[in-house]
Short mmCIF file of C-alpha atoms in Angstrom, two decimals:
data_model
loop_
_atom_site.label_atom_id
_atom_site.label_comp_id
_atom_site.label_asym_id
_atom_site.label_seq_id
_atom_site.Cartn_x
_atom_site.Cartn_y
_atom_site.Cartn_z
CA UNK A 29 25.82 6.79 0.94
CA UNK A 30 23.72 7.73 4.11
CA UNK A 31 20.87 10.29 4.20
CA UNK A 32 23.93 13.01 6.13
CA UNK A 33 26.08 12.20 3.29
CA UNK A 34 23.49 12.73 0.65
CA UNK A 35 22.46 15.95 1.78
CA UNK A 36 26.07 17.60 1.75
CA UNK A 37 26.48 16.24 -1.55
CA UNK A 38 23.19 18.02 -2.41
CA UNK A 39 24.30 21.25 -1.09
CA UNK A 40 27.62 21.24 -2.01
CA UNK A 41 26.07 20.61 -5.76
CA UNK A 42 24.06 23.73 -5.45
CA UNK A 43 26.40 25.86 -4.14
CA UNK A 44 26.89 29.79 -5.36
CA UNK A 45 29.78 30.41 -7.86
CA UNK A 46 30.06 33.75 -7.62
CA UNK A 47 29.00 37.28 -5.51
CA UNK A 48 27.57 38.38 -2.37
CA UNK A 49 25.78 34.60 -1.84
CA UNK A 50 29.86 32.76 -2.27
CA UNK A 51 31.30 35.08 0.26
CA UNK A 52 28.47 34.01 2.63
CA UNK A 53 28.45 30.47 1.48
CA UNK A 54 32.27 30.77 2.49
CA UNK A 55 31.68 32.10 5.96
CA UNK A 56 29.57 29.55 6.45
CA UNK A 57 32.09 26.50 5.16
CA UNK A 58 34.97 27.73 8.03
CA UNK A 59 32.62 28.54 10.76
CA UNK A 60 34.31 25.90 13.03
CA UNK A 61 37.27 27.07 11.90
CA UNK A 62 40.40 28.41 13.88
CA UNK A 63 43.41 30.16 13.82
CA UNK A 64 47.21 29.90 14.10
CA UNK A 65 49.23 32.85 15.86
CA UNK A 66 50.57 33.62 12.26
CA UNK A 67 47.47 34.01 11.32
CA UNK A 68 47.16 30.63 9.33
CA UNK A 69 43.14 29.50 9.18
CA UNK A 70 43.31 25.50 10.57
CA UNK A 71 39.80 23.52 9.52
CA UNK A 72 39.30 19.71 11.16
CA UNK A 73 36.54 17.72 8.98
CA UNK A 74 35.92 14.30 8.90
CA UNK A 75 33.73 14.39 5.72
CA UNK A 76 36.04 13.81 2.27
CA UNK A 77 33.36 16.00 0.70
CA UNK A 78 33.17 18.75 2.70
CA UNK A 79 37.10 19.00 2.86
CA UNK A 80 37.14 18.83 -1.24
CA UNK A 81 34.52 21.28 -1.11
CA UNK A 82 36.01 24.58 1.22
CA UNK A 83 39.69 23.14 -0.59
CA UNK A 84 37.49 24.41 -4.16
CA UNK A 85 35.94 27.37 -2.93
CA UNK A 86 39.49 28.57 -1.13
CA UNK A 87 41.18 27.69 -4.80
CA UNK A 88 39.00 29.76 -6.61
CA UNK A 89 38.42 32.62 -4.00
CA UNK A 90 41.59 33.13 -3.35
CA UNK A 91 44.10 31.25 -5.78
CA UNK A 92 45.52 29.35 -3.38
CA UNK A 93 45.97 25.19 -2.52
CA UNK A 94 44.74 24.08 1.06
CA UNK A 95 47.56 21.49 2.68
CA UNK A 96 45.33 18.53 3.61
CA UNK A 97 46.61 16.00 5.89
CA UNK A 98 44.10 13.34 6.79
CA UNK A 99 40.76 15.26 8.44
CA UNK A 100 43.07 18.39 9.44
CA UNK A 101 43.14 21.56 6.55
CA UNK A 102 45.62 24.27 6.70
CA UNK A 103 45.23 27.87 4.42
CA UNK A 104 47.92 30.23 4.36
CA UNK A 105 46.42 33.20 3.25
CA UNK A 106 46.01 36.80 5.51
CA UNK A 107 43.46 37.76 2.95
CA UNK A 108 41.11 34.72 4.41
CA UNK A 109 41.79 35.63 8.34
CA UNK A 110 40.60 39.06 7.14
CA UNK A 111 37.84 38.30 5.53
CA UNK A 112 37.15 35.37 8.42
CA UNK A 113 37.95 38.47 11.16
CA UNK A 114 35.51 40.72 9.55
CA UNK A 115 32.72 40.61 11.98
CA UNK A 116 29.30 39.95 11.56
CA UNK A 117 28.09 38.34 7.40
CA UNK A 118 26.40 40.81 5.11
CA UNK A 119 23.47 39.27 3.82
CA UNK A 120 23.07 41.82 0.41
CA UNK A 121 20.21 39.60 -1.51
CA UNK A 122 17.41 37.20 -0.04
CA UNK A 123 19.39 34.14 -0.62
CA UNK A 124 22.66 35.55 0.82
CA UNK A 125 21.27 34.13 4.52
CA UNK A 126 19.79 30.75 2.99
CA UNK A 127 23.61 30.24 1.17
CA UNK A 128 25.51 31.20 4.63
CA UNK A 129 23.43 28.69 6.54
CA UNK A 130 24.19 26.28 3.48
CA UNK A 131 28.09 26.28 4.17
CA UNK A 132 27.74 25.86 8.00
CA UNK A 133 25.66 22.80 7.16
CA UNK A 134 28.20 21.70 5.04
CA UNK A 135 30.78 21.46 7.11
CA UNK A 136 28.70 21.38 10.93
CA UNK A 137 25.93 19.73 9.89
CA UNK A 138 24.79 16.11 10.38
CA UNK A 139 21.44 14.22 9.47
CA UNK A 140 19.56 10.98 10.78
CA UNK A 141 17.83 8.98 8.02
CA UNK A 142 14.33 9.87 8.47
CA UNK A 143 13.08 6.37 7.60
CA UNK A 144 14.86 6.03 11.31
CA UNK A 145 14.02 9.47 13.33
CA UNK A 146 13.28 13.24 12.30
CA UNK A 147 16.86 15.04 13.88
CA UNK A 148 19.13 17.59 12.17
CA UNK A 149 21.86 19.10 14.53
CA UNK A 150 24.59 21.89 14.01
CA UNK A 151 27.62 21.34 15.59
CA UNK A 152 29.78 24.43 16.37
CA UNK A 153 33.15 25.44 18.63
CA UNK A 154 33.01 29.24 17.48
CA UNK A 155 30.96 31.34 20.12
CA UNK A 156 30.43 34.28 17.24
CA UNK A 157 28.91 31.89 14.76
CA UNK A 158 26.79 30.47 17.62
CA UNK A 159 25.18 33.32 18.00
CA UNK A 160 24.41 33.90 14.31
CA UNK A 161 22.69 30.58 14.14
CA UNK A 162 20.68 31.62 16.92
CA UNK A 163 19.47 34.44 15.28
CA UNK A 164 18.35 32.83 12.09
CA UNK A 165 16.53 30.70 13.83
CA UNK A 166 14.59 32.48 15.82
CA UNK A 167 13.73 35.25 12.93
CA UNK A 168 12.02 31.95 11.45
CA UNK A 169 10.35 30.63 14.46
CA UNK A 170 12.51 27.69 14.75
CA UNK A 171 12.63 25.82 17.23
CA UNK A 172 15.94 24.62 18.19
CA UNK A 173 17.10 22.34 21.19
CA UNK A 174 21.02 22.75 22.71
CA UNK A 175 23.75 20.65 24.00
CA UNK A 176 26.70 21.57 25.40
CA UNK A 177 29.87 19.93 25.62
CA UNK A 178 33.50 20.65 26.75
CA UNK A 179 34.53 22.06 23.88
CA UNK A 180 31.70 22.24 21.51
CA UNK A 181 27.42 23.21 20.94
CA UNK A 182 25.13 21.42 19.10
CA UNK A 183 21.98 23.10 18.24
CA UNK A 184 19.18 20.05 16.87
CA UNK A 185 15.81 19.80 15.58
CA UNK A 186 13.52 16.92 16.02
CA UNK A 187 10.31 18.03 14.69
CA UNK A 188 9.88 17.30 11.45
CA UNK A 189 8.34 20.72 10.29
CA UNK A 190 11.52 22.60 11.42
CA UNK A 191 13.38 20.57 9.34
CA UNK A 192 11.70 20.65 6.80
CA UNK A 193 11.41 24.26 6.80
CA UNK A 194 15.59 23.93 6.97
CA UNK A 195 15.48 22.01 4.34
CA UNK A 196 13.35 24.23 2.62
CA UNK A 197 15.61 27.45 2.76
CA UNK A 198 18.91 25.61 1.68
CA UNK A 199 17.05 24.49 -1.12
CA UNK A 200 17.78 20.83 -0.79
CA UNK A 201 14.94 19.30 -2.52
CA UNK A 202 15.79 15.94 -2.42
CA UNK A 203 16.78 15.76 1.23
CA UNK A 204 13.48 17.07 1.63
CA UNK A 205 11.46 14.98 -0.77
CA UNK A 206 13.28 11.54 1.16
CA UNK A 207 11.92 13.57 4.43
CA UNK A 208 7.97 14.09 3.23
CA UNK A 209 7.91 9.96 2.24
CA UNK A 210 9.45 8.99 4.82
CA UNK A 211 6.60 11.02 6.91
CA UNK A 212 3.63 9.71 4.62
CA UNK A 213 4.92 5.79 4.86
CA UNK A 214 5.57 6.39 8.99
CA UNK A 215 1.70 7.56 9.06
CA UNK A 216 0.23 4.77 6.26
CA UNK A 217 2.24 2.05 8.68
CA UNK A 218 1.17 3.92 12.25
CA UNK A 219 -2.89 3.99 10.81
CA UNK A 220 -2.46 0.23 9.98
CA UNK A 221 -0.67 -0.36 13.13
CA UNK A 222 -4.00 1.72 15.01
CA UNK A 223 -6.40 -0.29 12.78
CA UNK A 224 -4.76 -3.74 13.79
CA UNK A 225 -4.83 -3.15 17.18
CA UNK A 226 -8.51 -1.87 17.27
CA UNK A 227 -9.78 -5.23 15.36
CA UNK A 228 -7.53 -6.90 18.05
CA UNK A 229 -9.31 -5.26 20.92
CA UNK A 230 -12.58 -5.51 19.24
CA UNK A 231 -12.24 -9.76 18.65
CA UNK A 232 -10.77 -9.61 22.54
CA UNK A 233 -14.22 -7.47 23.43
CA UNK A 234 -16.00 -10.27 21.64
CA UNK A 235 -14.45 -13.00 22.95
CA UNK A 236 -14.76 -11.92 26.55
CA UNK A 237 -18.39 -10.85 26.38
CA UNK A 238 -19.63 -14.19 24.98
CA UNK A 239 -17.26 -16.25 27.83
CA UNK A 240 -19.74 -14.38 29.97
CA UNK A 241 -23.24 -15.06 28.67
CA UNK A 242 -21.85 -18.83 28.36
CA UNK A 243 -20.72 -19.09 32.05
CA UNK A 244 -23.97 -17.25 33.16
CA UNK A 245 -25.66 -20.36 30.99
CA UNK A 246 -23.39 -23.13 32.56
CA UNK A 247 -24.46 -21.33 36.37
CA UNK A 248 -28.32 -21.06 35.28
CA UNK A 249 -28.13 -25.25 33.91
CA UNK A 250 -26.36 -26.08 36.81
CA UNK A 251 -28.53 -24.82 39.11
CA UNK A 252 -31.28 -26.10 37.03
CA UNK A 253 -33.47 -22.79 36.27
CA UNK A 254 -32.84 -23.46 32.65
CA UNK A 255 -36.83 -23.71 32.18
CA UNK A 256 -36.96 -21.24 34.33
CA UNK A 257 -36.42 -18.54 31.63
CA UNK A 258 -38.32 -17.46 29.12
CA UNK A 259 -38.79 -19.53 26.07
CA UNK A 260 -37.15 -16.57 23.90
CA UNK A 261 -34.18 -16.73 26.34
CA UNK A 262 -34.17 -20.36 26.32
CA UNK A 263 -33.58 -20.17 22.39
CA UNK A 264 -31.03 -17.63 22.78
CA UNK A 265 -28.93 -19.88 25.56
CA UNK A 266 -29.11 -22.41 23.18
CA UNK A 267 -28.44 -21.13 19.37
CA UNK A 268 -25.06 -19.33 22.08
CA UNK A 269 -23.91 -22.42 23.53
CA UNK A 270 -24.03 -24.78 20.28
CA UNK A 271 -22.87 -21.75 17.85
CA UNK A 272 -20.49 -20.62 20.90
CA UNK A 273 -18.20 -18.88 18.05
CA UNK A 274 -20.49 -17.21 15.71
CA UNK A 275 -20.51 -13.56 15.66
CA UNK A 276 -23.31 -11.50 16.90
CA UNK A 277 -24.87 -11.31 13.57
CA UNK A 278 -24.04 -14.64 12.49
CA UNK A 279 -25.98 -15.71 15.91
CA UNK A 280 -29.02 -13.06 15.22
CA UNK A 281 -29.95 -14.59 11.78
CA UNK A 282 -29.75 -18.37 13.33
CA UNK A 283 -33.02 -17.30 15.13
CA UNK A 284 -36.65 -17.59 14.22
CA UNK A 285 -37.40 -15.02 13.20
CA UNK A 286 -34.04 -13.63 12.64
CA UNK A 287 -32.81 -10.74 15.40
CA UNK A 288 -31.20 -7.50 14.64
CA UNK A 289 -28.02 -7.42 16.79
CA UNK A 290 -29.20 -5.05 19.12
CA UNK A 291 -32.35 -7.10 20.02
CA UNK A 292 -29.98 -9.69 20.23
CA UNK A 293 -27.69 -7.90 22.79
CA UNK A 294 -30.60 -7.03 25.00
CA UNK A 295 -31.60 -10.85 24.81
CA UNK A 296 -27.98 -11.99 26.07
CA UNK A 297 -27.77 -8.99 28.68
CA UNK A 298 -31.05 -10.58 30.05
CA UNK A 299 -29.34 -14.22 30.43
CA UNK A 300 -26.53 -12.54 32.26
CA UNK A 301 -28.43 -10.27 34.89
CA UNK A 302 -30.88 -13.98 34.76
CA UNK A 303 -27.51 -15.81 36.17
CA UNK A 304 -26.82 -12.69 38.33
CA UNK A 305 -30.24 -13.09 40.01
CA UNK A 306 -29.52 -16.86 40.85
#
């Protein structure tokens, strides 16, 4: 089963029975839906589920059997292309909106894995029902994105707090629990992913700054000012050039007395701008 698949199962699982919240549940299940001239509703869905499902609801709504051949539905009943024809959905209780949105997504909606990308889109043909997506969207700051096709719309999400807040008012918890891990093991691996690459930059830091105080010692030797320097540079040059991979503090204890680092830092800045002076 796949993380789309999962959902509708979800949804379908907490679906209304009864009242107000089925009707809009309902409206929501055949929003793609069209209609014959004798007034015949026609439904095309390539999810088994989702065609079981509005084949249920229409059974027990209406007392009826859907014909179902392959993806394509057919209901014979006016009493549907009424209710289907009668304008905008009544939303009577609070969840009335939250179970209309719930059969649209049933039937229009699809879902990447989130272990793969954050995206939830709608799907819609139906101009009308367009428009009521639209508008509970925007009453819930949402923001949507749109793509338009021939015959088709597709509104989509790709933030991750829009769909979660989606998620949120269908009441699929487990769609949404799978969403908040796969957020919290995306950050865990993109802080160890930061933290790898900032010990890699600091060993390439390290690397490169001691190639430079040893190339500033080869140019001073070969030019013979080695004796030249100081005696505590002298020491320096040469605890760096036979301990040429010890860190900075491994190299600042290998002195006598032992350095800090930063008094060892000024001491190897002081060969360099030595070499420079050459």
């Amino acid at each position: 089963m796949s993380y789309s698949s999962d959902l509708k199962e979800e949804l379908i699982a907490g679906a209304p029975r009864s009242g107000c919240c089925r009707r809009n549940y309902l409206r929501g299940l055949f929003a793609n839906a069209g209609a014959t001239q004798e007034h015949k509703i026609i439904l095309r869905l390539s999810s088994a589920a989702a065609r079981h499902e509005c084949a249920r609801v229409y059974r027990e709504q209406y007392k009826k059997e859907a014909l179902i051949e392959g993806n394509h539905m057919l209901f014979a009943s006016e009493k549907l292309f009424c209710d289907l024809s009668a304008g905008r959905p009544q939303f009577v209780c609070p969840k009335c909106a939250g179970n209309y949105l719930r059969g649209v997504a049933v039937t229009c909606a699809s879902a990447t894995d989130p272990e793969k990308a954050y995206r939830l889109e709608f799907n819609l043909a139906d101009a009308e029902h367009l428009g009521y997506l639209a508008d509970f969207f925007a009453e819930r700051g949402l923001e949507y994105k749109q793509r338009r096709r021939e015959r088709d719309h597709t509104y989509y999400f790709k933030k991750s707090a829009d769909i979660e807040e989606i998620l949120s008012v269908l009441g699929a918890n487990n769609a949404l629990f799978a969403l908040m891990n796969a957020k919290i093991t995306h950050e865990i691996r993109n802080n160890a992913n930061r933290e790898a690459n900032c010990d890699a930059l600091n060993i390439k830091k390290a690397v490169d700054a001691a190639e430079r105080v040893l190339t500033a010692i080869d140019k001073i030797r070969a030019c013979a000012r080695f004796e030249a320097m100081p005696e505590e540079l002298r020491e320096t040059a040469r605890l760096r050039t036979e301990y040429g991979e010890a860190s900075l503090s491994e190299l600042a204890k290998l002195h006598n007395p032992p350095l800090t680092k930063s008094g060892l830092s000024h001491r190897l800045q002081r060969i360099i701008r030595f070499a420079e002076g050459i």
